[in-house]
Every structure is written in structure tokens, then in C-alpha cells.
Amino acid sequence: MAFEESEFMIPELEIEENLIAAARHVVRALGSKKNLTGDAKKILADLGTQLHSISIVISKEEEEQQEQEERLKFIEEVIMNLEEDQIEYLNAADEARRLIEKLESLHISKEDKEYKLLNRAYSILQTAMSHIEQVFKNLLSQNMQPFEPEYVSFRSNEEDLHLAGDENSVASSFELAESFRRDSMNKASEDYVLDLVSPDVIPHLRCIANLMCASGYGQECCHAYTMARREALEQCFAVLEIEKFSIENILKMEWNTLNSKIKRWIWAVRVFVRVLASEKWLSDRIFGEGEPASQACFVDASKPSMLQLLNFAGAVSIGPRKPEKLFKILDMYEALSSLMPEINDLFQDKAGSLVRRECLETISRLGDCVRGTFLEFEHAIASDVSTSPFVGGGIHPLTRYVMNYLETLTDYRDILNRLLRDKQETEEGAWMACHFRSVASILECNLDEKSKLYKDLPLQHLFLVNNIQYMTRKVKGSDELGSIFGDDWIRKRKSKYRQHALNYQRYSLSCILSLLKDDGIQMQGSSASSNVVSKNVLKEKLRRFNIAFEDLYRIQTGWNIPDSQLREELQISLSLKVVQAYRTFVGRHSNQISEKHVKYSAEDLEGYILDFFEGAAKSLHSPRKS
């Protein structure tokens, strides 16, 4: 057993050499015998030749091993010298890799001489890879190009204005403007590619990546690349002023602050997807376009930033569904939806499935928020309660707010038609129109209730004239609103506010016009045919008319019709009724009434009526003098 173990420990090459030497000795001994046949001599000669060839091969193997050892020693010297030229360093590392491949192809065992050489080569390559990985990191970090998104300008054209109204009204609690204007954004060219890393070092980075991957250090290379690019994208976020907030912080934000953050997000997400296109281009240049390593590195590097953006949008979508947020939610929905084709192209295959799925889920949550916020908008209109009438009977802030709100929403017509779709609605594209008409109907009901706050019945109708006419004018003046509400809706509202105008005039003038009738002016005891009138009754009628008209003037100059055309129409209509009746009455009884008893001329009355509905109450103390 001791012999077998010691024999087992003899190197295989030494055994082969001993056997060849013994075989040569046997051939020489047999060849010296003279009684060998010719065939035997030929066999011995062939065997001698073969043994000589074997000896040469073994000699060459020994020589090659020696050369490998010497070359590996040179490689080791280069690798250990970290000040070595980088190209030379990479060549040495690659040579170590190729030597390992060659030795591994021999399927050597621990007993072979090459085994020790292989282990040495492994150690040298590991040292080289550790240094090259650091070089790779340094090249990425030290050659990052400064990110300056000057090709996209960030500015907001939106003004935050507040409309006056009741303290508890929708119009005063919502942040409202006479007209809403959306943010304008300049978009980058579709084929615009940023140089995220200096182009000069990309070939060198690609060379290192190829070497590390070929050497079995692809995972370390990808990790180094991913960490470096994550840091770069974090710096990009800093330039874009994108902050990291928790869901709790977002939900606690005041609307003015959140509004500003949302506007920044909408701009930044468009810019960032352009950046990611450049990021994808960079990973393709370094790891090879279409290569799994390229896609994996890109996704791993950009995923945290994308998820941060999506988390913000998701947090906004679950916040309180206040009507003033609807436009910004729609902008977020529109921005992310429009970017989905590019996001799908960037985050392909299984590697990018998480980002694609998160994007779609965020879009869905934003869509749910849009629907919920619109329904909250309807509820807020219906529940807006005033405790006192709006001064002057003019256009209520709620009316302005709702109609401007709807007009601005027409910019999102396609999105709203998709999101407000009612499964029971069969007419294509009618979903938005149905909801808009519902809002208008809710507003009209609310205005009816608000009109009842006025003690003056004429002012109730004037208030409804103002507000329904404003609604009609807004719809008719907007091509989008006009097409949504339709001509039939406009005709019905015109008829409605005109009827209120007639009711206003009837209730407002009935008392005055009754004083300009001949009822009761005949003298007592005279027959109807005698046509004898009482001057005292005429004087009293004129006196009472003057008082009534002066009261009407004092009150209705304080009432307000903001629309100049509508104001003029009502002034003319009043003037025709009052002045004509007054002129007729005075003219018919001019013989019974002296001039001193006629306080106002018909022209005076006509001029005074032109002061009506200006919203500033005036008093009449004396007639106008020319």
C-alpha cells in the first residue's frame, strides 16, 4: 500500500518519460540481435521512430509550459503595476483570460503540472478585474456630462386668482379664475440624444465591459455600471428639482404647494423620459444593442427614479378629490399616457415589466381620481349653499366658476370621453356631453334656490336672467361647449331667460303702469259718457307715479346687469313701456293738468332709465334740466 501511494504521487509526465526511456532501451537491445527477421527489424525501426516522436512532443510540452510560466510571470508584473498604461493593462488581463481558457480546455486535474499554473492565472485575473472594475467606475463618474435641460423651458402661464363670494360658497373655497390656462411646455425633439457621458470614453468603457463579461465578471461590471448611473440620475433629479416625498407628506401638503409640485412633475416626467432614451442609448453603446446585459443594466439603473416619479403621481391620485385639483390630475394623466409608447419601448421584455406595469397602474389610479373628482365637482355645486343674496342680482361667482371650469375641461375632451364613459350609454362620444349637461342642470337648480333669497320678486327674475343668459352666452361663444351642449340646449335656455325677463318687467312695472291708467279719474256723480275728470285725482296719480318712479330708480340703479348688450335690451324695453305710457297719459290729460304739476318729462324718464342696472344706487331729487 505504501508503494502504491508513493507511485500515485509520481507526476504523470515523469512516468511517461521513464516509460519512453525503457522502451527505447528494449528497442536498442533487440535491434542488436543478428538473427531477427526482416519484418521484426521493420517493426523495431517503426517503434523507434514513434518513440522518438513521442519524445519530441513531450519536449515541446515542457517547452510550452515553460513559456506559459514565463508569460504569466510577465502578465503578473503588469497587473501588479497599477501605474501601467491602461491599454497595456487591459491587454495583459485579456491575455490572462485567454491563458485560463486554454488551460481549462485541457481538462487538467490537480495532479497535472498545469493545475498550479491555472490557479496562478485565476489569482492574477481576479486582481486585474478588481482594479479594472474600479477604473470602470472612475471613468463613469469622472466623465459624466453636466445635465442642463435648456432645450425644455419650465414656466407656468397659470394664475391663481380667487373670486369673491359667500364665505362658505364653492366659488370662494375653490381656487378659481375667470379663465383657466394650461401650462405650456416645449418638447424636445424625438431624436434628441443627450451625451450623458463624454463620448471620448465610451469606446474604452465598452472595451472594459467586454473584457469583464468575457472573463466571467459580467455581474460585477453590471453592478458597477448600475450604481454609477443611479447616482447620475439622482443628480439629474436634483437639477430637475424633483424631491423625494413620502405618501404621508404628499397627502398633508397644502394645495398651493402641491399644485407647484405637480406642475414641476408634469414638466420633469417629459424631460426625464427623454433622458432615459439617452440612458438606453448609452447602455447599448457599452454593453451592445439588444444584449440582455444592456437591457438589465438600463432597467436596474433607471427603475428607482421611475418608481419615485410614479409614487408621487400615485400619492396625488389617492389624496382628497377636490375640484380645483381636476385640471392638474388630467395633466398628469395626459402626460403619463402620452409617454407610454416610449416607456414601453424603453422598458422591454421581462426586465422592464415591473416599470411598465407600475406605469399602467398609475395611469389607472389617475383615471379613477379624475372620475371621482368630477363627481365631487357635481356634488359641490349641488351642495353650495348661500345664506344671503348676491348683491345686485348680477352673475353669481358660482355661475362664472362652473362655466369657466367646463370651458377649460373641453381641452381634455378626448380624455374625459374615455374616462367618464358610462357603460349603459350607447351613443359614441356622448359621455362627456351627458356629464356636462348634468352639471349645468345642477347649477340651474342651485341658482333657483339662490334667487329665492331676494325679497324683491322682480330681482329674483333679474338674477335668473343674468345667470342663465351668462350660461347660454358661454356655451354659444365656445365652439367646443356649443358642440357638446348642442343647439337645442341653447334654444331652451334662451327661451328660459327671456321668460324670466318678461316676468321681471311685469312684476317691476305693474305698479307704475297701473298709475298711468284712467281708472278712477272721473269725477264722482258724472256719467261715464260725460268724460269729466277730477284734476285732484290726476294730480294725485302723477304725484304717486313720481314717488313710485323715484323709488324704482333708486332701487334698480343699484341692480346689476354685467352684460352690456343685455342691459341695453332691458333698458330699451323698460323705456318703451314706461315712457310711452307716461307720454300717452300726460298728453291725453294735458288740458286738465298744468305744467307745474308735471315733474318729469318723457325725455327725462327715458334718460333716467339709462341709469338702471349699473350696480350703483342713485337717488332723484329734482328733474333733469337741459
PDB file of C-alpha atoms in Angstrom, residues 163 176-180 327 377 397-410 470 474 481:
ATOM      1  CA  LEU A 163     -63.340  85.042  -6.942  1.00  0.00           C
ATOM      2  CA  LEU A 176     -60.843  79.793  -9.307  1.00  0.00           C
ATOM      3  CA  ALA A 177     -60.031  82.099 -12.153  1.00  0.00           C
ATOM      4  CA  GLU A 178     -62.137  83.798 -14.790  1.00  0.00           C
ATOM      5  CA  SER A 179     -60.416  81.572 -17.288  1.00  0.00           C
ATOM      6  CA  PHE A 180     -58.035  78.657 -16.714  1.00  0.00           C
ATOM      7  CA  PHE A 327     -57.036  70.013 -14.134  1.00  0.00           C
ATOM      8  CA  PHE A 377     -67.374  68.722  -8.555  1.00  0.00           C
ATOM      9  CA  PRO A 397     -69.398  83.713  -8.760  1.00  0.00           C
ATOM     10  CA  LEU A 398     -70.580  80.099  -8.739  1.00  0.00           C
ATOM     11  CA  THR A 399     -72.014  80.544 -12.235  1.00  0.00           C
ATOM     12  CA  ARG A 400     -68.795  82.050 -13.543  1.00  0.00           C
ATOM     13  CA  TYR A 401     -66.764  79.347 -11.862  1.00  0.00           C
ATOM     14  CA  VAL A 402     -68.776  76.424 -13.185  1.00  0.00           C
ATOM     15  CA  MET A 403     -68.966  77.678 -16.768  1.00  0.00           C
ATOM     16  CA  ASN A 404     -65.278  78.596 -16.908  1.00  0.00           C
ATOM     17  CA  TYR A 405     -64.486  75.225 -15.353  1.00  0.00           C
ATOM     18  CA  LEU A 406     -66.461  73.410 -18.042  1.00  0.00           C
ATOM     19  CA  GLU A 407     -64.953  75.523 -20.796  1.00  0.00           C
ATOM     20  CA  THR A 408     -61.448  74.651 -19.654  1.00  0.00           C
ATOM     21  CA  LEU A 409     -62.341  70.964 -19.443  1.00  0.00           C
ATOM     22  CA  THR A 410     -63.073  70.975 -23.171  1.00  0.00           C
ATOM     23  CA  TYR A 470     -74.387  84.073 -18.936  1.00  0.00           C
ATOM     24  CA  LYS A 474     -70.603  80.988 -22.598  1.00  0.00           C
ATOM     25  CA  LEU A 481     -69.040  73.896 -25.486  1.00  0.00           C
TER      26      LEU A 481
END
